[in-house]
């Protein structure tokens, strides 16, 4: 599809309007800048000076503070003048875009026509020194501080654009081509825009990119949903549940084994003492001495046996838990 419309957004003093007019002349297309202002003034009854200033720049009244009086310019009571002005401007831009090839300067035209694939959106910017020189020499800006004046204009354009489009004015992703007029000159900018406009694949490529982005987003969502429902996720949860359920049982079994083994160890020590007492039988003193000796001898041994028994039990429980986990994993796989 051929490019039929070029929108030119620009910093004040960058030469964007002159570049846009040059492009329209070279291509033989209609040019819209003040022409839009005149159309709005004719339909609304508003002063051209007011439209020119408030059709691109935010003001203190932009926050819906000021309202149009009943019947003024066809506006109804309670409706913001600024909102009504933008709506009229929006509709006029849509209308002229249907009348044939044209170049439109500013007024959020890049946003208004964002859904058309036969449009080419350009942003012109420049160094501050370049802008200051043009502001004073060409536009005859009479301000104590020209740089501050230009920064203020930029700020108001950004606020106006953000208020009406919810996008960032001058942000690269909103345009097809961004040119620094102070670096390459106004004539070169115009020539580059003309060349780009005559490139017939710009519109379809932009549309293909948008479609690809949507497809990638949809695919990512589908993959994420699939992962949540996958067997691997279910298996992982089952293993975690098994381990959580087995841990208390294993701890209880260890406690029971220890409790069961302790009395047996004590009983064994007692039997050894009785045996030693029977063998000792000559005299009470000798028996007592021998019993004491046997008790002293048997105690460490019994403690050692109890420790080994507890260690053996713990090892058995650990193997049981490992075996259970391995079976659960094998079953899941």
Tab-separated table of C-alpha atoms in Angstrom:
chain	number	residue	atom	x	y	z
A	1	UNK	CA	0.000	0.000	0.000
A	2	UNK	CA	1.247	3.463	-0.928
A	3	UNK	CA	1.836	6.122	1.717
A	4	UNK	CA	-0.900	8.753	1.326
A	5	UNK	CA	-0.596	10.776	4.526
A	6	UNK	CA	2.433	12.170	6.365
A	7	UNK	CA	2.108	13.613	9.854
A	8	UNK	CA	4.883	15.882	11.123
A	9	UNK	CA	5.295	16.491	14.859
A	10	UNK	CA	8.051	18.904	15.849
A	11	UNK	CA	9.796	20.853	18.572
A	12	UNK	CA	9.222	24.609	18.411
A	13	UNK	CA	12.117	26.187	16.502
A	14	UNK	CA	13.259	22.941	14.874
A	15	UNK	CA	11.996	23.934	11.425
A	16	UNK	CA	9.404	21.156	11.367
A	17	UNK	CA	6.681	23.269	9.753
A	18	UNK	CA	8.969	24.439	6.938
A	19	UNK	CA	10.153	20.868	6.346
A	20	UNK	CA	6.528	19.656	6.190
A	21	UNK	CA	5.585	22.381	3.689
A	22	UNK	CA	8.609	21.516	1.531
A	23	UNK	CA	7.591	17.822	1.541
A	24	UNK	CA	4.030	18.679	0.487
A	25	UNK	CA	5.331	20.883	-2.362
A	26	UNK	CA	7.765	18.228	-3.594
A	27	UNK	CA	5.091	15.515	-3.589
A	28	UNK	CA	2.313	17.750	-4.887
A	29	UNK	CA	0.156	16.980	-1.850
A	30	UNK	CA	-2.175	19.178	0.185
A	31	UNK	CA	-0.682	20.869	3.235
A	32	UNK	CA	-2.557	21.347	6.509
A	33	UNK	CA	-1.428	23.556	9.386
A	34	UNK	CA	-3.304	26.821	9.833
A	35	UNK	CA	-5.931	25.416	7.485
A	36	UNK	CA	-7.100	23.174	10.334
A	37	UNK	CA	-7.339	26.201	12.619
A	38	UNK	CA	-9.521	28.001	10.102
A	39	UNK	CA	-11.864	25.018	9.741
A	40	UNK	CA	-12.276	24.759	13.535
A	41	UNK	CA	-12.872	28.507	13.868
A	42	UNK	CA	-15.530	28.364	11.164
A	43	UNK	CA	-17.401	25.521	12.884
A	44	UNK	CA	-16.988	26.627	16.506
A	45	UNK	CA	-16.988	30.384	16.450
A	46	UNK	CA	-13.822	30.419	18.560
A	47	UNK	CA	-11.057	32.923	17.859
A	48	UNK	CA	-8.257	31.647	15.607
A	49	UNK	CA	-5.641	32.861	18.114
A	50	UNK	CA	-7.279	30.795	20.864
A	51	UNK	CA	-7.445	27.667	18.667
A	52	UNK	CA	-3.837	28.063	17.500
A	53	UNK	CA	-2.565	28.257	21.069
A	54	UNK	CA	-4.898	25.760	22.772
A	55	UNK	CA	-5.008	23.260	19.896
A	56	UNK	CA	-1.483	22.047	20.711
A	57	UNK	CA	-0.533	23.430	24.099
A	58	UNK	CA	-1.848	22.604	27.559
A	59	UNK	CA	-2.963	25.421	29.840
A	60	UNK	CA	-4.120	25.946	33.403
A	61	UNK	CA	-7.662	25.351	32.199
A	62	UNK	CA	-6.825	21.957	30.674
A	63	UNK	CA	-7.814	20.195	33.878
A	64	UNK	CA	-11.508	20.664	33.106
A	65	UNK	CA	-11.685	23.808	35.251
A	66	UNK	CA	-13.133	26.089	32.591
A	67	UNK	CA	-16.375	25.238	30.847
A	68	UNK	CA	-18.115	26.758	27.873
A	69	UNK	CA	-21.269	28.765	28.452
A	70	UNK	CA	-24.525	27.269	27.203
A	71	UNK	CA	-24.902	27.607	23.434
A	72	UNK	CA	-21.364	28.917	22.891
A	73	UNK	CA	-20.035	27.501	19.621
A	74	UNK	CA	-22.627	24.758	19.808
A	75	UNK	CA	-21.221	23.508	23.126
A	76	UNK	CA	-23.558	22.409	25.903
A	77	UNK	CA	-23.380	23.464	29.538
A	78	UNK	CA	-20.685	21.760	31.645
A	79	UNK	CA	-18.533	20.577	28.725
A	80	UNK	CA	-14.878	21.600	28.694
A	81	UNK	CA	-13.888	24.011	25.928
A	82	UNK	CA	-10.573	22.204	25.603
A	83	UNK	CA	-12.147	18.779	25.259
A	84	UNK	CA	-14.603	20.074	22.690
A	85	UNK	CA	-11.783	21.763	20.798
A	86	UNK	CA	-9.826	18.499	20.679
A	87	UNK	CA	-12.880	16.521	19.483
A	88	UNK	CA	-13.497	19.003	16.659
A	89	UNK	CA	-9.832	18.949	15.732
A	90	UNK	CA	-9.868	15.119	15.804
A	91	UNK	CA	-12.895	14.919	13.494
A	92	UNK	CA	-11.499	17.465	11.036
A	93	UNK	CA	-8.183	15.560	10.779
A	94	UNK	CA	-10.102	12.347	10.090
A	95	UNK	CA	-12.155	14.144	7.410
A	96	UNK	CA	-9.210	15.686	5.535
A	97	UNK	CA	-7.340	12.372	5.625
A	98	UNK	CA	-10.119	10.950	3.429
A	99	UNK	CA	-9.849	13.730	0.846
A	100	UNK	CA	-6.540	12.614	-0.676
A	101	UNK	CA	-2.756	12.618	-0.091
A	102	UNK	CA	-1.688	15.266	2.387
A	103	UNK	CA	0.868	16.432	4.946
A	104	UNK	CA	-0.502	17.357	8.391
A	105	UNK	CA	1.481	19.363	10.947
A	106	UNK	CA	1.121	18.611	14.669
A	107	UNK	CA	-2.221	18.586	16.521
A	108	UNK	CA	-1.863	14.934	17.631
A	109	UNK	CA	-2.441	13.860	14.002
A	110	UNK	CA	-0.048	10.918	14.451
A	111	UNK	CA	-2.339	9.593	17.197
A	112	UNK	CA	-5.607	10.451	15.454
A	113	UNK	CA	-4.519	8.455	12.370
A	114	UNK	CA	-2.629	5.715	14.223
A	115	UNK	CA	-4.906	2.954	12.895
A	116	UNK	CA	-4.195	3.709	9.220
A	117	UNK	CA	-1.460	1.761	7.459
A	118	UNK	CA	-1.126	4.360	4.676
A	119	UNK	CA	0.256	6.986	7.093
A	120	UNK	CA	3.885	7.861	7.788
A	121	UNK	CA	4.607	9.581	11.104
A	122	UNK	CA	7.639	11.870	11.502
A	123	UNK	CA	9.134	13.729	14.474
A	124	UNK	CA	11.549	16.659	13.949
A	125	UNK	CA	13.844	17.819	16.758
A	126	UNK	CA	16.984	19.964	17.059
A	127	UNK	CA	19.726	21.192	19.399
A	128	UNK	CA	18.763	24.025	21.744
A	129	UNK	CA	21.239	26.518	20.201
A	130	UNK	CA	19.741	25.870	16.748
A	131	UNK	CA	16.210	26.374	18.101
A	132	UNK	CA	17.143	29.552	19.981
A	133	UNK	CA	18.637	31.062	16.821
A	134	UNK	CA	15.535	30.260	14.763
A	135	UNK	CA	13.145	31.419	17.493
A	136	UNK	CA	14.756	34.823	17.665
A	137	UNK	CA	15.660	35.290	14.000
A	138	UNK	CA	12.651	33.772	12.215
A	139	UNK	CA	9.795	33.643	14.699
A	140	UNK	CA	10.810	36.925	16.379
A	141	UNK	CA	10.335	35.504	19.864
A	142	UNK	CA	10.693	38.381	22.319
A	143	UNK	CA	11.364	36.790	25.695
A	144	UNK	CA	13.908	37.615	28.465
A	145	UNK	CA	15.096	34.008	28.366
A	146	UNK	CA	14.463	32.317	25.002
A	147	UNK	CA	15.695	28.919	26.170
A	148	UNK	CA	13.259	28.922	29.101
A	149	UNK	CA	10.508	29.994	26.674
A	150	UNK	CA	11.268	27.031	24.378
A	151	UNK	CA	11.399	24.550	27.278
A	152	UNK	CA	8.040	25.863	28.467
A	153	UNK	CA	6.563	25.344	24.977
A	154	UNK	CA	7.909	21.776	24.938
A	155	UNK	CA	6.417	21.109	28.365
A	156	UNK	CA	2.979	22.378	27.348
A	157	UNK	CA	2.993	20.323	24.159
A	158	UNK	CA	3.924	17.209	26.134
A	159	UNK	CA	1.127	17.809	28.633
A	160	UNK	CA	-1.424	18.446	25.878
A	161	UNK	CA	-0.364	15.312	23.987
A	162	UNK	CA	-0.369	13.173	27.141
A	163	UNK	CA	-3.758	14.515	28.245
A	164	UNK	CA	-5.435	13.659	24.933
A	165	UNK	CA	-3.564	10.512	23.847
A	166	UNK	CA	-2.116	8.965	27.016
A	167	UNK	CA	1.171	8.672	25.112
A	168	UNK	CA	4.508	10.467	25.410
A	169	UNK	CA	5.130	13.289	22.934
A	170	UNK	CA	8.479	12.842	21.169
A	171	UNK	CA	8.907	9.212	22.251
A	172	UNK	CA	10.598	7.316	19.419
A	173	UNK	CA	8.200	4.346	19.361
A	174	UNK	CA	5.304	6.641	18.371
A	175	UNK	CA	6.918	7.613	15.057
A	176	UNK	CA	8.216	5.939	11.912
A	177	UNK	CA	11.065	8.416	11.419
A	178	UNK	CA	12.805	10.847	13.808
A	179	UNK	CA	15.140	13.442	12.271
A	180	UNK	CA	17.522	15.935	13.899
A	181	UNK	CA	17.231	19.004	11.699
A	182	UNK	CA	20.151	20.800	13.364
A	183	UNK	CA	22.454	17.930	12.337
A	184	UNK	CA	21.407	17.196	8.746
A	185	UNK	CA	19.627	20.366	7.673
A	186	UNK	CA	16.052	21.131	6.692
A	187	UNK	CA	16.467	20.259	2.987
A	188	UNK	CA	17.934	16.837	3.785
A	189	UNK	CA	15.099	16.149	6.223
A	190	UNK	CA	12.527	16.944	3.534
A	191	UNK	CA	14.315	14.750	0.968
A	192	UNK	CA	14.508	11.788	3.381
A	193	UNK	CA	10.812	12.066	4.227
A	194	UNK	CA	9.889	12.125	0.524
A	195	UNK	CA	12.000	9.041	-0.139
A	196	UNK	CA	10.379	7.202	2.774
A	197	UNK	CA	6.885	8.222	1.641
A	198	UNK	CA	7.494	6.731	-1.803
A	199	UNK	CA	8.529	3.405	-0.289
A	200	UNK	CA	5.409	1.292	-0.800
A	201	UNK	CA	6.137	-1.356	1.852
A	202	UNK	CA	6.168	0.881	4.941
A	203	UNK	CA	2.476	0.414	5.736
A	204	UNK	CA	2.325	-3.385	5.266
A	205	UNK	CA	5.566	-3.874	7.210
A	206	UNK	CA	4.183	-1.851	10.138
A	207	UNK	CA	0.995	-3.919	10.039
A	208	UNK	CA	2.986	-7.185	9.905
A	209	UNK	CA	5.083	-6.146	12.898
A	210	UNK	CA	1.958	-5.324	14.904
A	211	UNK	CA	0.426	-8.704	13.997
A	212	UNK	CA	3.635	-10.510	14.956
A	213	UNK	CA	3.718	-8.766	18.341
A	214	UNK	CA	0.127	-9.792	19.035
A	215	UNK	CA	0.854	-13.390	17.998
A	216	UNK	CA	3.909	-13.561	20.280
A	217	UNK	CA	1.916	-12.237	23.231
A	218	UNK	CA	-0.855	-14.785	22.646
A	219	UNK	CA	1.692	-17.625	22.332
A	220	UNK	CA	3.408	-16.624	25.583
A	221	UNK	CA	0.079	-16.654	27.432
A	222	UNK	CA	-0.777	-20.066	25.980
A	223	UNK	CA	2.589	-21.544	27.034
A	224	UNK	CA	2.214	-20.157	30.552
A	225	UNK	CA	-1.259	-21.695	30.842
A	226	UNK	CA	0.030	-25.036	29.531
A	227	UNK	CA	2.854	-25.159	32.068
A	228	UNK	CA	0.402	-24.660	34.921
A	229	UNK	CA	-1.609	-27.686	33.731
A	230	UNK	CA	1.378	-29.929	32.794
A	231	UNK	CA	1.989	-33.441	34.363
A	232	UNK	CA	5.364	-32.214	35.651
A	233	UNK	CA	3.690	-29.575	37.791
A	234	UNK	CA	1.215	-32.145	39.149
A	235	UNK	CA	4.004	-34.662	39.866
A	236	UNK	CA	6.058	-32.073	41.742
A	237	UNK	CA	3.070	-31.226	43.914
A	238	UNK	CA	2.374	-34.925	44.635
A	239	UNK	CA	5.982	-35.545	45.713
A	240	UNK	CA	5.885	-32.527	47.990
A	241	UNK	CA	2.605	-33.751	49.523
A	242	UNK	CA	4.055	-37.267	50.078
A	243	UNK	CA	7.131	-35.890	51.811
A	244	UNK	CA	4.978	-33.636	53.966
A	245	UNK	CA	2.758	-36.591	54.940
A	246	UNK	CA	5.668	-39.005	55.569
A	247	UNK	CA	7.766	-36.726	57.794
A	248	UNK	CA	5.500	-36.850	60.905
A	249	UNK	CA	5.073	-40.634	60.569
A	250	UNK	CA	8.831	-41.157	60.355
A	251	UNK	CA	9.459	-39.015	63.410
A	252	UNK	CA	6.803	-40.927	65.366
A	253	UNK	CA	8.314	-44.288	64.387
A	254	UNK	CA	11.781	-43.227	65.560
A	255	UNK	CA	10.348	-42.147	68.904
A	256	UNK	CA	8.529	-45.469	69.325
A	257	UNK	CA	11.649	-47.488	68.503
A	258	UNK	CA	13.726	-45.547	71.032
A	259	UNK	CA	11.023	-45.959	73.663
A	260	UNK	CA	10.856	-49.689	72.962
A	261	UNK	CA	14.638	-50.242	73.015
A	262	UNK	CA	15.408	-48.377	76.254
A	263	UNK	CA	13.600	-50.850	78.618
A	264	UNK	CA	15.294	-53.801	76.911
A	265	UNK	CA	18.710	-52.295	77.542
A	266	UNK	CA	17.880	-51.717	81.226
A	267	UNK	CA	16.562	-55.279	81.556
A	268	UNK	CA	19.756	-56.688	80.104
A	269	UNK	CA	21.895	-54.717	82.543
A	270	UNK	CA	19.762	-55.997	85.452
A	271	UNK	CA	20.130	-59.632	84.313
A	272	UNK	CA	23.897	-59.266	84.178
A	273	UNK	CA	23.919	-57.860	87.700
A	274	UNK	CA	21.823	-60.801	89.011
A	275	UNK	CA	24.091	-63.307	87.307
A	276	UNK	CA	27.148	-61.712	88.805
A	277	UNK	CA	25.518	-61.769	92.245
A	278	UNK	CA	24.794	-65.540	92.032
A	279	UNK	CA	28.329	-66.385	90.968
A	280	UNK	CA	29.765	-64.264	93.760
A	281	UNK	CA	28.075	-66.227	96.592
A	282	UNK	CA	30.814	-66.841	99.149
A	283	UNK	CA	30.424	-63.725	101.199
A	284	UNK	CA	28.216	-60.704	101.102
A	285	UNK	CA	31.205	-58.422	100.935
A	286	UNK	CA	32.797	-60.311	98.043
A	287	UNK	CA	29.452	-60.494	96.219
A	288	UNK	CA	28.902	-56.784	96.652
A	289	UNK	CA	32.387	-56.023	95.373
A	290	UNK	CA	31.959	-58.248	92.357
A	291	UNK	CA	28.485	-56.875	91.617
A	292	UNK	CA	29.840	-53.339	91.758
A	293	UNK	CA	32.657	-54.303	89.426
A	294	UNK	CA	30.254	-55.947	86.955
A	295	UNK	CA	27.877	-52.994	87.055
A	296	UNK	CA	30.738	-50.622	86.331
A	297	UNK	CA	31.903	-52.879	83.512
A	298	UNK	CA	28.452	-53.446	82.000
A	299	UNK	CA	27.223	-49.834	82.030
A	300	UNK	CA	29.465	-48.493	79.232
A	301	UNK	CA	28.770	-51.546	77.170
A	302	UNK	CA	25.028	-51.112	77.604
A	303	UNK	CA	25.232	-47.441	76.699
A	304	UNK	CA	27.204	-48.344	73.589
A	305	UNK	CA	24.664	-50.999	72.613
A	306	UNK	CA	21.786	-48.548	73.130
A	307	UNK	CA	23.515	-45.964	70.959
A	308	UNK	CA	24.175	-48.523	68.221
A	309	UNK	CA	20.555	-49.668	68.378
A	310	UNK	CA	19.272	-46.100	68.036
A	311	UNK	CA	21.667	-45.488	65.132
A	312	UNK	CA	20.469	-48.645	63.420
A	313	UNK	CA	16.827	-47.591	63.825
A	314	UNK	CA	17.505	-44.109	62.425
A	315	UNK	CA	19.295	-45.632	59.421
A	316	UNK	CA	16.368	-47.946	58.789
A	317	UNK	CA	13.865	-45.078	58.888
A	318	UNK	CA	16.005	-42.979	56.529
A	319	UNK	CA	16.151	-45.858	54.018
A	320	UNK	CA	12.402	-46.311	54.278
A	321	UNK	CA	11.721	-42.610	53.542
A	322	UNK	CA	14.213	-42.615	50.622
A	323	UNK	CA	12.636	-45.755	49.187
A	324	UNK	CA	9.154	-44.240	49.431
A	325	UNK	CA	10.290	-40.993	47.708
A	326	UNK	CA	12.040	-42.962	44.920
A	327	UNK	CA	8.908	-45.043	44.316
A	328	UNK	CA	6.763	-41.891	44.187
A	329	UNK	CA	9.140	-40.291	41.677
A	330	UNK	CA	9.254	-43.445	39.549
A	331	UNK	CA	5.464	-43.631	39.578
A	332	UNK	CA	5.214	-39.959	38.505
A	333	UNK	CA	7.772	-40.442	35.686
